[in-house]
Tab-separated table of C-alpha atoms in Angstrom:
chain	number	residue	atom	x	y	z
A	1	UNK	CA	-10.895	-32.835	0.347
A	2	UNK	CA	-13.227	-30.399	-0.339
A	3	UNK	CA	-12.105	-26.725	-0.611
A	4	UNK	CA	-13.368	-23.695	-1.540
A	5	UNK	CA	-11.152	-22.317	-4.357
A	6	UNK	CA	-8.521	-23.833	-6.741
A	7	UNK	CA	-6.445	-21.304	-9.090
A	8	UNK	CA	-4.571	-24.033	-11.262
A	9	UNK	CA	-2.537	-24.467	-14.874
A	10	UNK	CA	-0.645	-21.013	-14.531
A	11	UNK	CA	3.066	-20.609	-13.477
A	12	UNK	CA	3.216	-19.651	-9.562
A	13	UNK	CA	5.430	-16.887	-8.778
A	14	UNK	CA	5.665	-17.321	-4.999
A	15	UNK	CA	7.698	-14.685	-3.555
A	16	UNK	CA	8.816	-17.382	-0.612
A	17	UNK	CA	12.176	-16.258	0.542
A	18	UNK	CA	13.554	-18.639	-2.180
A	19	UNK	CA	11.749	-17.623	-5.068
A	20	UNK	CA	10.224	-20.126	-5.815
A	21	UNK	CA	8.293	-20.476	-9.580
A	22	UNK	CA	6.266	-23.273	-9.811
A	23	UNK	CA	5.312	-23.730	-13.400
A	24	UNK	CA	1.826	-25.015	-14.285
A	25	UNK	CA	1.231	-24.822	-10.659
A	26	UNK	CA	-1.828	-24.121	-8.464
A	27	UNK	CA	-3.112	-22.720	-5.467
A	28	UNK	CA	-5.256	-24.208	-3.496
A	29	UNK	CA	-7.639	-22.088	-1.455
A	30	UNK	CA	-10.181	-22.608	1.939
A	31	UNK	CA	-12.093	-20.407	4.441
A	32	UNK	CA	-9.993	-17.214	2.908
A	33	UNK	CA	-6.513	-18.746	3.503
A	34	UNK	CA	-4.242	-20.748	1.526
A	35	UNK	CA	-3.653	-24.479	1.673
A	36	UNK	CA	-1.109	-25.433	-0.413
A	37	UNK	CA	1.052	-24.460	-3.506
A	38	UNK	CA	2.380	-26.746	-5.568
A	39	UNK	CA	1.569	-28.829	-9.174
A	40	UNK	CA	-1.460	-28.287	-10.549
A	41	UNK	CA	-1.728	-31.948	-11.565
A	42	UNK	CA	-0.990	-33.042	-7.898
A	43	UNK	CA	-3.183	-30.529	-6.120
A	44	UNK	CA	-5.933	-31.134	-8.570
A	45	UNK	CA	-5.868	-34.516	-7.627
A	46	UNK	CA	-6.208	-33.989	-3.854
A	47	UNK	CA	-8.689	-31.133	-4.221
A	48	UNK	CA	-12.306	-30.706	-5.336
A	49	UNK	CA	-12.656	-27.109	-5.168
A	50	UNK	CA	-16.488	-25.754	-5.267
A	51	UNK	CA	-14.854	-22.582	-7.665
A	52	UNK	CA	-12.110	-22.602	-10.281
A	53	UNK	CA	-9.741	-20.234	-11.966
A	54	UNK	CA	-7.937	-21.876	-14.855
A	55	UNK	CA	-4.741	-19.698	-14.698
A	56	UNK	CA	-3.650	-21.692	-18.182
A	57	UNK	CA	-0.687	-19.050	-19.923
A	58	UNK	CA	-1.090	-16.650	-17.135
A	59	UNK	CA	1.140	-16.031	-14.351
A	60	UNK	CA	-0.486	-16.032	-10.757
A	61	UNK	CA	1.769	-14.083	-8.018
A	62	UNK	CA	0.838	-12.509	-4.591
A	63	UNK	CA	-1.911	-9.539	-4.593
A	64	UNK	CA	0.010	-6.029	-4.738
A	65	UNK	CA	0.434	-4.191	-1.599
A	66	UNK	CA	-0.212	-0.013	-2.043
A	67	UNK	CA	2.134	0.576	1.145
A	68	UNK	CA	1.177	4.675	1.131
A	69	UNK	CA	-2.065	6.228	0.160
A	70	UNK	CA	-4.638	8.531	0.223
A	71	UNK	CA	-7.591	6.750	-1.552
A	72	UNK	CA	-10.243	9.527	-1.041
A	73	UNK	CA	-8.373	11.586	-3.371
A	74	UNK	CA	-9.058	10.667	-6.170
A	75	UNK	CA	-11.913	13.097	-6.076
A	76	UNK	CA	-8.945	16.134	-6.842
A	77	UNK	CA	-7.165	13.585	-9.471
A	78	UNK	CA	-6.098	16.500	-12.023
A	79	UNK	CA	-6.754	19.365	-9.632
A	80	UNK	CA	-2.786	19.705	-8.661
A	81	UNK	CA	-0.237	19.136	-10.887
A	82	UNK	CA	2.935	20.598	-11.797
A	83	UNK	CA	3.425	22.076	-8.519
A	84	UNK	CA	5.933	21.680	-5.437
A	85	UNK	CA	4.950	19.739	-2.905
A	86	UNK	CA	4.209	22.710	-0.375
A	87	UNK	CA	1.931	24.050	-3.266
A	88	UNK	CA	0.374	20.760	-3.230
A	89	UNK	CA	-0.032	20.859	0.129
A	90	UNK	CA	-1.941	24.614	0.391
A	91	UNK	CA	-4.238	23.737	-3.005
A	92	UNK	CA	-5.107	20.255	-1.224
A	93	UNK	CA	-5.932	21.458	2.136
A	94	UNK	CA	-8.570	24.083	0.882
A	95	UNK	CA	-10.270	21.821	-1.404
A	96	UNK	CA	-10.743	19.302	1.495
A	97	UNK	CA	-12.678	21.864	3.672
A	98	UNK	CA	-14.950	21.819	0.751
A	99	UNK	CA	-15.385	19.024	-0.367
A	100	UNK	CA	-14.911	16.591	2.508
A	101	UNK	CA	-17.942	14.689	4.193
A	102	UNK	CA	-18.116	10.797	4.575
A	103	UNK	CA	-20.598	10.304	1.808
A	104	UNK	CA	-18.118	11.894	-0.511
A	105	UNK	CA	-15.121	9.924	0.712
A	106	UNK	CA	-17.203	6.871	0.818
A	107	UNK	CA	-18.055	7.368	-2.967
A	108	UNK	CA	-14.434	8.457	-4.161
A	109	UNK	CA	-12.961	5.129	-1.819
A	110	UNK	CA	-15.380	2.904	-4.167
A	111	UNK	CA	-13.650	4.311	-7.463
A	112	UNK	CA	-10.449	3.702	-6.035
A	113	UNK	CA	-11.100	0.367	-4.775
A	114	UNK	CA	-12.252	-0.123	-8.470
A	115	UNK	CA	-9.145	0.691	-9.432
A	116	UNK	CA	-7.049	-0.543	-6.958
A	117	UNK	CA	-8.862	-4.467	-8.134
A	118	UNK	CA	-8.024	-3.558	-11.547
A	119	UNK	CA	-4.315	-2.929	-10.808
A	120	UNK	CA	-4.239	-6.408	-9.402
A	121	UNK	CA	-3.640	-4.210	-5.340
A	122	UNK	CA	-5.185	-6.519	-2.720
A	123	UNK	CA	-4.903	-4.241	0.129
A	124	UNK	CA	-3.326	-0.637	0.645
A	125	UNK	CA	-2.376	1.505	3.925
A	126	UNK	CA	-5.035	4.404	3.681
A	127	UNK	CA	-4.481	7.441	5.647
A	128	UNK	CA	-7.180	9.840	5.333
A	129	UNK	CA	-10.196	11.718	7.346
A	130	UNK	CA	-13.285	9.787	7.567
A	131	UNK	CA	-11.802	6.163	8.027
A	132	UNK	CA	-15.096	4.661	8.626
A	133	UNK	CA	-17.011	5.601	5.760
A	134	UNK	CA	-13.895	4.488	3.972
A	135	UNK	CA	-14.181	1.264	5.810
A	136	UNK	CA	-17.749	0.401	5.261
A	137	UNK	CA	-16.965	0.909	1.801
A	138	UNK	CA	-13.944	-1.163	0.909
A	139	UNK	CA	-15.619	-3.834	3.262
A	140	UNK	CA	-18.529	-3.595	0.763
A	141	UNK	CA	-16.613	-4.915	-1.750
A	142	UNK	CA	-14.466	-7.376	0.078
A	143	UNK	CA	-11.562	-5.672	-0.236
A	144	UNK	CA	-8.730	-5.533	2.194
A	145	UNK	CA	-8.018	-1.839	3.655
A	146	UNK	CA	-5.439	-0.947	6.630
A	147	UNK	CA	-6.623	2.192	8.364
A	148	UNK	CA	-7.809	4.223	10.829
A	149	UNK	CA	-7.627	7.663	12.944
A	150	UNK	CA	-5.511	10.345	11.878
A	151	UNK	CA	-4.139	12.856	13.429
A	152	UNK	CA	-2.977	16.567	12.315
A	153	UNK	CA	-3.169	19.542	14.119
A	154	UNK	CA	-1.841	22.472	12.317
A	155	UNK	CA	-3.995	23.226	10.437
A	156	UNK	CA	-7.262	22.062	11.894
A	157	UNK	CA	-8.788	18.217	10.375
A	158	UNK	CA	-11.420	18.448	7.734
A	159	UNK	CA	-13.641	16.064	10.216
A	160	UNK	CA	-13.413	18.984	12.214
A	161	UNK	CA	-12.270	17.276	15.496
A	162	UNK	CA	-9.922	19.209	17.452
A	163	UNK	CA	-6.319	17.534	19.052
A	164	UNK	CA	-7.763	17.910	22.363
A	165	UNK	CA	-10.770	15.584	21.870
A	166	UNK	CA	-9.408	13.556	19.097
A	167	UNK	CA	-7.298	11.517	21.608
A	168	UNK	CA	-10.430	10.030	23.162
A	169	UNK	CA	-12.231	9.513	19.761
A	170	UNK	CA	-9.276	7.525	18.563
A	171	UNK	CA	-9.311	5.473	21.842
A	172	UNK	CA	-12.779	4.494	21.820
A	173	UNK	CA	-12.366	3.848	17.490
A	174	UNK	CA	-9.461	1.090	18.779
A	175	UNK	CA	-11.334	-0.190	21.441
A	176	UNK	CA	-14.842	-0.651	19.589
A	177	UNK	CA	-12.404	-2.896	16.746
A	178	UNK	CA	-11.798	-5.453	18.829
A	179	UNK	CA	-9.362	-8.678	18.029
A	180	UNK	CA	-7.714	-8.025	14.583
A	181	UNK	CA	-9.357	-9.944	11.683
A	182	UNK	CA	-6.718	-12.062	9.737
A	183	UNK	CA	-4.299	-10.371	7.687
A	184	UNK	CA	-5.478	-6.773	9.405
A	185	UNK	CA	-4.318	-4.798	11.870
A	186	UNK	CA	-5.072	-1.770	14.039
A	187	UNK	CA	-3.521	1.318	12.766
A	188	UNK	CA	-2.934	4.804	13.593
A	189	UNK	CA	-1.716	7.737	11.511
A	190	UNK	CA	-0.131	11.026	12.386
A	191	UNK	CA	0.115	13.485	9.685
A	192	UNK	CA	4.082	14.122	10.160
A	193	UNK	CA	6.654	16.172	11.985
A	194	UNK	CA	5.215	19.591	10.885
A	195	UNK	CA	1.579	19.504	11.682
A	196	UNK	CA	2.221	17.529	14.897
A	197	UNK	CA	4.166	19.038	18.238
A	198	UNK	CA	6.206	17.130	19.757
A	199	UNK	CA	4.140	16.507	22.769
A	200	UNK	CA	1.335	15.630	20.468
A	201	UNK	CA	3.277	12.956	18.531
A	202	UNK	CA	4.693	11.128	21.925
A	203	UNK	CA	1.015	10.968	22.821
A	204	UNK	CA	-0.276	9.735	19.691
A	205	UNK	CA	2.735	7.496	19.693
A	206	UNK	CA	1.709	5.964	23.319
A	207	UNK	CA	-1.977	5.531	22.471
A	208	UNK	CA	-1.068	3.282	19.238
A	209	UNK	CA	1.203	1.177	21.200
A	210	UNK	CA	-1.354	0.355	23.818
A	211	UNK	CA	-3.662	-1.016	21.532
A	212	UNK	CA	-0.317	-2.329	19.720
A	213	UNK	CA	-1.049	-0.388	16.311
A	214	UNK	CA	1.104	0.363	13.205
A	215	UNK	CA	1.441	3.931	13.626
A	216	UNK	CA	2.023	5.745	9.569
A	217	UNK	CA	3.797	8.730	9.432
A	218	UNK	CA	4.674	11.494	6.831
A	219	UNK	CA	8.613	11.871	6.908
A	220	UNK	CA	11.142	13.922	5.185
A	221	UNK	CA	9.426	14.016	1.600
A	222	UNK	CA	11.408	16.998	0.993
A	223	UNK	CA	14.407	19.347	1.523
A	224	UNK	CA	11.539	22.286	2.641
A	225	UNK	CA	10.115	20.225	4.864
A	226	UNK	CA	13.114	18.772	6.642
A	227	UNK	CA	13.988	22.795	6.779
A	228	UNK	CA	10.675	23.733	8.361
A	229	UNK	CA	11.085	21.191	11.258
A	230	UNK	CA	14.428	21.728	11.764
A	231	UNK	CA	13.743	25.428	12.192
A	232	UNK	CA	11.048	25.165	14.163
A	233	UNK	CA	12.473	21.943	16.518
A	234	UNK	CA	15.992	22.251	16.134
A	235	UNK	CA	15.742	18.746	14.278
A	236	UNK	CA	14.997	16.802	11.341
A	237	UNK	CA	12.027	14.875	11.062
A	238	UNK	CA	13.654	11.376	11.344
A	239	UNK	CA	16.059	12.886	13.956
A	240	UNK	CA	13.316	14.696	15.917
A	241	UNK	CA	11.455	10.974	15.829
A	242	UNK	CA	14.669	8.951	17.079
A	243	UNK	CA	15.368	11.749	19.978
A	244	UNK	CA	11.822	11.265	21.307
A	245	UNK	CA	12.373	7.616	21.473
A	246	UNK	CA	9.640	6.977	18.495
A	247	UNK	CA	10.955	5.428	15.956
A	248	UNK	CA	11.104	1.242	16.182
A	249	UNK	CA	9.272	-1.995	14.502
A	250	UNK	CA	5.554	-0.881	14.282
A	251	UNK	CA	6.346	2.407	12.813
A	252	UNK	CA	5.999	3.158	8.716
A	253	UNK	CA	7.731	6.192	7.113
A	254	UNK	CA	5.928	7.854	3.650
A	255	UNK	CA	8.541	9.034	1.253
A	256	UNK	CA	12.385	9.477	3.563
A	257	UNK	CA	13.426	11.511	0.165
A	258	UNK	CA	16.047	13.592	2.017
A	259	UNK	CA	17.881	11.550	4.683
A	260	UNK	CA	21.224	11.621	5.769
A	261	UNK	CA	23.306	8.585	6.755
A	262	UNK	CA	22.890	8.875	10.540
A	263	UNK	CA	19.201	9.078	9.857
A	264	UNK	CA	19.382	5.495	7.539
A	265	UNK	CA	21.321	4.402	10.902
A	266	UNK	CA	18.725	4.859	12.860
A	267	UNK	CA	15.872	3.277	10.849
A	268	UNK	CA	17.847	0.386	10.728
A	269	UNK	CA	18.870	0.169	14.207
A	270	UNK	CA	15.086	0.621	15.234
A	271	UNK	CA	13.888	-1.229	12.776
A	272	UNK	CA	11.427	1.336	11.438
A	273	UNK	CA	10.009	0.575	7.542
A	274	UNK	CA	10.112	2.806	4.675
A	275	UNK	CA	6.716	3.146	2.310
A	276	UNK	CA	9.008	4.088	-1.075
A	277	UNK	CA	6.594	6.336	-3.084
A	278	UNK	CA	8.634	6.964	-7.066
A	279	UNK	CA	5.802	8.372	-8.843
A	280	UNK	CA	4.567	10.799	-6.449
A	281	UNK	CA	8.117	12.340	-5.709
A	282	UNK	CA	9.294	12.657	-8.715
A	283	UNK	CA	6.136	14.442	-10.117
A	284	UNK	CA	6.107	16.581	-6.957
A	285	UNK	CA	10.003	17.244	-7.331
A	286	UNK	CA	10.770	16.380	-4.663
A	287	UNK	CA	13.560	13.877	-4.979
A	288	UNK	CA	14.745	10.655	-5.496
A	289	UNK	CA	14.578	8.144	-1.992
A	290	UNK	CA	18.237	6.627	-0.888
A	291	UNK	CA	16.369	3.826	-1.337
A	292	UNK	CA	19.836	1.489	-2.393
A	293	UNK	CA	21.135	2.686	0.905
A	294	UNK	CA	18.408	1.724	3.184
A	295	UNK	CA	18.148	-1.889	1.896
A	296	UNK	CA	22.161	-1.927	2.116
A	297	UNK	CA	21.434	-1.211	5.709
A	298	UNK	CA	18.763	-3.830	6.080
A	299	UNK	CA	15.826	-1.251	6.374
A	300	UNK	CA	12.455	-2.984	4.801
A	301	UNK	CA	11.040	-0.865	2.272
A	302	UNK	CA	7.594	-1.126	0.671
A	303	UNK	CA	6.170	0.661	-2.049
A	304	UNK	CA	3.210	3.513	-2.399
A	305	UNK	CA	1.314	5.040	-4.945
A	306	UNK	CA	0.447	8.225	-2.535
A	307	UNK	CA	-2.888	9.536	-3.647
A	308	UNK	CA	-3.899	9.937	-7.411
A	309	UNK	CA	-3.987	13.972	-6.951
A	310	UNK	CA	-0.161	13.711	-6.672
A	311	UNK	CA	0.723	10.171	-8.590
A	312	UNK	CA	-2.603	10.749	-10.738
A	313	UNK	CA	-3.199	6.925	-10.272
A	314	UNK	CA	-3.403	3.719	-7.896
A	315	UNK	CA	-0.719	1.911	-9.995
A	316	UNK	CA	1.134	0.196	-8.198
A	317	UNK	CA	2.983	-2.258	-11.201
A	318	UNK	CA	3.670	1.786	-12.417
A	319	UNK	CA	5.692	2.347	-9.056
A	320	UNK	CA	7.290	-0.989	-9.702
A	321	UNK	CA	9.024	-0.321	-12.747
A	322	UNK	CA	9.847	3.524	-11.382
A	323	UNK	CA	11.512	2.173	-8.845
A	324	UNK	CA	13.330	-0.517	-10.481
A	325	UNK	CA	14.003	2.366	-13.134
A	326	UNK	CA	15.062	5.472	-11.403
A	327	UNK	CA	17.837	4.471	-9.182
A	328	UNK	CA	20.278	3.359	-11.846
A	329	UNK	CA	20.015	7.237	-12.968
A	330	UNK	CA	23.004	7.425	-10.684
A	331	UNK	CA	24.739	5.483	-12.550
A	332	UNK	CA	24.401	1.711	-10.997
A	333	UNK	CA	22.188	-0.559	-13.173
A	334	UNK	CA	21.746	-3.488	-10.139
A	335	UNK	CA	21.119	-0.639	-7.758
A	336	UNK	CA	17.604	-2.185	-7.826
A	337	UNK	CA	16.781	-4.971	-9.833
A	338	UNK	CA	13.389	-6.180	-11.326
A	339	UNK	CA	12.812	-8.763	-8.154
A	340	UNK	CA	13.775	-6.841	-5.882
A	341	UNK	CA	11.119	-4.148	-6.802
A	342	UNK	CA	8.777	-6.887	-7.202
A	343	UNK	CA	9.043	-8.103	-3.454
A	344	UNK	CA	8.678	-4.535	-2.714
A	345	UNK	CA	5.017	-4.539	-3.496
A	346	UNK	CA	4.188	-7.469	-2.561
A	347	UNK	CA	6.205	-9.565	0.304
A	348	UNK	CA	7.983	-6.536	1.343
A	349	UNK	CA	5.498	-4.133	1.713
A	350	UNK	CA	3.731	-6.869	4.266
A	351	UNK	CA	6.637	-6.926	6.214
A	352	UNK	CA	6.627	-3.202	6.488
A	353	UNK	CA	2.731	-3.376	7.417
A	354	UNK	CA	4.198	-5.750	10.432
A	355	UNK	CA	1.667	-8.253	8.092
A	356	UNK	CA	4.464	-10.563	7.047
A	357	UNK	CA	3.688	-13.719	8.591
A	358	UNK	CA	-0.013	-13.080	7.004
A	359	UNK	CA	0.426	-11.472	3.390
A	360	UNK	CA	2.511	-10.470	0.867
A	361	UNK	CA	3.697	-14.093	-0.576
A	362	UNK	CA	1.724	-17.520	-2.123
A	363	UNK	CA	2.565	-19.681	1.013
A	364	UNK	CA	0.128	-22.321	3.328
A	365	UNK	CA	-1.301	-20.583	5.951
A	366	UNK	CA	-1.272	-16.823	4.537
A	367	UNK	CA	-4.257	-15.299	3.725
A	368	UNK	CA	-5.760	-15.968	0.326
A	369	UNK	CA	-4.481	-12.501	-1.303
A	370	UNK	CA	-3.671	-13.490	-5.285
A	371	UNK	CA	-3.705	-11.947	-8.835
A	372	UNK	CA	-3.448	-13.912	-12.047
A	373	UNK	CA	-1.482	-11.833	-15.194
A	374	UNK	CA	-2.880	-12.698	-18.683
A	375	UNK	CA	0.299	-13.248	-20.725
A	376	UNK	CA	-1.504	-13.325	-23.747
A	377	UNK	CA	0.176	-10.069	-25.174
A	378	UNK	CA	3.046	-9.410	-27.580
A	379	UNK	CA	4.598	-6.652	-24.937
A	380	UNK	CA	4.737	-9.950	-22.572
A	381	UNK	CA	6.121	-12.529	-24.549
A	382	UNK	CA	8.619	-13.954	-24.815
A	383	UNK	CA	8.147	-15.190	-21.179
A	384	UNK	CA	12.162	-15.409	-20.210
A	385	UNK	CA	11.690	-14.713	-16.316
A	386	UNK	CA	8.868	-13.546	-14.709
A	387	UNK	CA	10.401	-10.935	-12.182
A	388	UNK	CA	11.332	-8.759	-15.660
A	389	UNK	CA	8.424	-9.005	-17.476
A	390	UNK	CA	6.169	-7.406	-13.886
A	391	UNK	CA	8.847	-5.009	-13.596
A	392	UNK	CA	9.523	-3.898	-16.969
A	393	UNK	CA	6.948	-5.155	-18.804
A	394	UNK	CA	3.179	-5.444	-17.344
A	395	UNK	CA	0.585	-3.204	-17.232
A	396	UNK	CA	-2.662	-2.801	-14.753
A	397	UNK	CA	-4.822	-3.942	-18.162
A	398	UNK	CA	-2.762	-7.271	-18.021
A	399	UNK	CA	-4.534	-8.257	-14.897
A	400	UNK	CA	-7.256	-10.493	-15.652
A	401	UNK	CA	-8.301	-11.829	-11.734
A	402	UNK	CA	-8.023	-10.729	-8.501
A	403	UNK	CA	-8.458	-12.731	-5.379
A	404	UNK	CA	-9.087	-11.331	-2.019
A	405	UNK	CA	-8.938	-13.366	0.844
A	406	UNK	CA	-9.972	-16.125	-1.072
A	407	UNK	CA	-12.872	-14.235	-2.545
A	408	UNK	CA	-12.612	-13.247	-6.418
A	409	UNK	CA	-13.247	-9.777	-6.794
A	410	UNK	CA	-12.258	-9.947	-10.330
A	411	UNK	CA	-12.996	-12.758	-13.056
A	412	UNK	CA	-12.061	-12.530	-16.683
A	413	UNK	CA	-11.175	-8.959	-16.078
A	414	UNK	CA	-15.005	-8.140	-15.013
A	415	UNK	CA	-15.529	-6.732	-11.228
A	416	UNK	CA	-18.227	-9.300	-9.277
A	417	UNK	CA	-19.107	-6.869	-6.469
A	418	UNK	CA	-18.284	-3.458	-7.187
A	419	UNK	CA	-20.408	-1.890	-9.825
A	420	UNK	CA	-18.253	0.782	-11.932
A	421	UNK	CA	-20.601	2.523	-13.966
A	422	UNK	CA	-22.351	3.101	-10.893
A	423	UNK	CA	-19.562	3.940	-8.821
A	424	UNK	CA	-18.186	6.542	-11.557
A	425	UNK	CA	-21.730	8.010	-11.996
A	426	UNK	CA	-21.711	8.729	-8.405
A	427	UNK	CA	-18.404	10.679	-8.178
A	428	UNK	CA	-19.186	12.350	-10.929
A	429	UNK	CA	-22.784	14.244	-9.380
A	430	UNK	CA	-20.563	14.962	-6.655
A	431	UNK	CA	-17.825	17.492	-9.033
């Protein structure tokens, strides 16, 4: 049979359910999806594949999933560190009125998606103004990107489309999308608890679940913020969510630092997902996730690089090893272990997408989302078990190919349709 792509020679790190490694095995690859894993000597015998990657030494796994972030920044990347998050927040918001227009997003989403390939990140949850310039641009370079409208009222968007109107923008941005393509899905985002009413939030709420969107929210990323809304609604973020009967299946949380164990109740019970974000928190000081107690409690937790003006960069192997790092500062060393930070970014993070049945592991019939690891490296060797050395061990550099449904956006560590030197040069005449 004749197919379109064949990854072979490498061990396979699945990320099935089972874990399973096949070693020297392939992936075979068709019309974007994926056809079968197994032996490389047995699917090279049933396959002649019109493209190769000989994965020979290297170790192929799933494409990472960035769960949380805000690509367009990386035009302020610099412009805001060493401050608390509500300093963040004030610096951030006034360089946005200035500098945002969809040409400028549209140039600082290509550097990211640069990035992003490097990192060996197939696809990341984007929530920023502008979606569509950032669309047309990630779709430029085949890249997969979950977005869409945003909503934030207090203070006004950068776009500079008020609440009142925004509601029938949004509508008419779901309805123009049409069916999902595969391994996509409509999504809406609302800022968070404190620069959305509660009236607002029900209605953005409603008008995702009509058109049966993921609806991203900022929740509970720190003590001041959980003290804001509680002062000004009588309630905590997640608790204001659960009493307005929001929380449930096709939500996504950013951050949940400061939760308390009603709160984890309640995600579980609703089954509402949890974008973990390390790097960002800790830098902003904000705090440390619970994240041991919301897998305890069978909450699904993915992982986020936030934007690179508070994490500095798209790494999302970086918020890998922080988060199979920092949670044994407590004083638990298995509070979460190398796979379990690995599935994280990868098969986890599609479950908390709702994108589970589509992404996030090598499996036949999931979209053709991969990344081969050059192992060729003394800080990689010696190659004991392959869960450690992506937690503890790799870096973005060791990524030699990425695939994109089915479509390799990186070959021998060289980008085939997004040109950097361009891309950079443009970002640049725009500082």
């Amino acid at each position: 049979m004749s197919i379109d792509l064949l990854v072979h020679g490498g061990d396979v790190l699945t990320v099935d359910d089972a874990g399973t490694v096949v070693r020297e095995g392939a992936v075979a690859i068709h019309d974007g999806a994926i056809l079968a894993v197994g032996p490389a000597d047995e699917l090279g015998g049933r396959y002649t594949a019109a493209e190769e990657i000989d994965a020979a030494g290297c170790l192929v796994l799933p494409g990472l999933i960035n769960a949380h972030t805000h690509l367009a920044m990386t035009l302020l990347r610099g412009r805001a560190d060493d401050v608390t998050l509500q300093g963040f927040l004030e610096r951030v918001l006034t360089w946005e009125a200035e500098l945002l227009a969809p040409e400028n997003v549209a140039a600082a989403v290509r550097l990211a998606v640069a990035e992003s390939l490097r990192a060996g990140v197939t696809s990341a949850l984007d929530m920023y103004w502008f979606h569509e310039a950032a669309e047309r641009a990630a779709r430029e370079a085949g890249w997969r990107l979950h977005t869409g409208p945003t909503f934030m009222d207090v203070p006004g968007p950068p776009d500079g489309i008020a609440y009142e109107e925004r509601l029938g923008w949004a509508r008419r941005d779901l309805e123009a999308r049409g069916p999902a393509r595969p391994g996509h899905r409509p999504v809406v985002f609302a800022h968070s608890t404190y620069t959305l009413s509660p009236g607002q939030l029900t209605e953005v709420f409603a008008l995702a679940r009509e058109f049966g969107a993921l609806v991203h929210i900022h929740a509970a990323e720190n003590a001041t913020e959980v003290a804001t809304v509680e002062v000004r609604h009588g309630k905590r973020p997640v608790e204001l969510l659960d009493s307005l009967g929001l929380l449930g299946p096709d939500v996504l949380l950013a951050h949940a630092v400061d939760l308390t164990g009603p709160e984890i109740a309640a995600l579980a019970r609703s089954g509402t997902a949890v974008a973990h974000c390390p790097v960002s928190n800790l830098k902003l000081g904000c705090g440390i996730a619970p994240v041991p107690r919301l897998l305890s409690a069978g909450v699904t937790v993915g992982l986020g690089t936030d934007g690179a003006v508070s994490s500095n960069s798209l790494d999302v192997l970086g918020a890998v090893r922080q988060a199979a790092l920092v949670h044994k500062a407590a004083g638990d060393p298995t509070a979460v272990g190398a796979e379990q930070a690995v599935r994280m970014a990868t098969i986890e993070g599609a479950r908390a997408l709702g994108l589970g049945d589509r992404l996030g592991s090598l499996e036949a019939g999931k979209r053709a989302d991969l990344i081969v690891l050059d192992l060729d490296a003394p800080h990689l060797r010696p190659r004991h078990d392959p869960w450690s050395t992506l937690a503890y061990a790799a870096h973005p550099s060791d990524v030699r190919d990425t695939v994109v449904d089915g479509r390799v956006l990186m070959r021998d560590r060289g980008l085939t349709t997004v040109d950097e030197r361009a891309v950079i040069a443009d970002l640049e005449a725009l500082l």
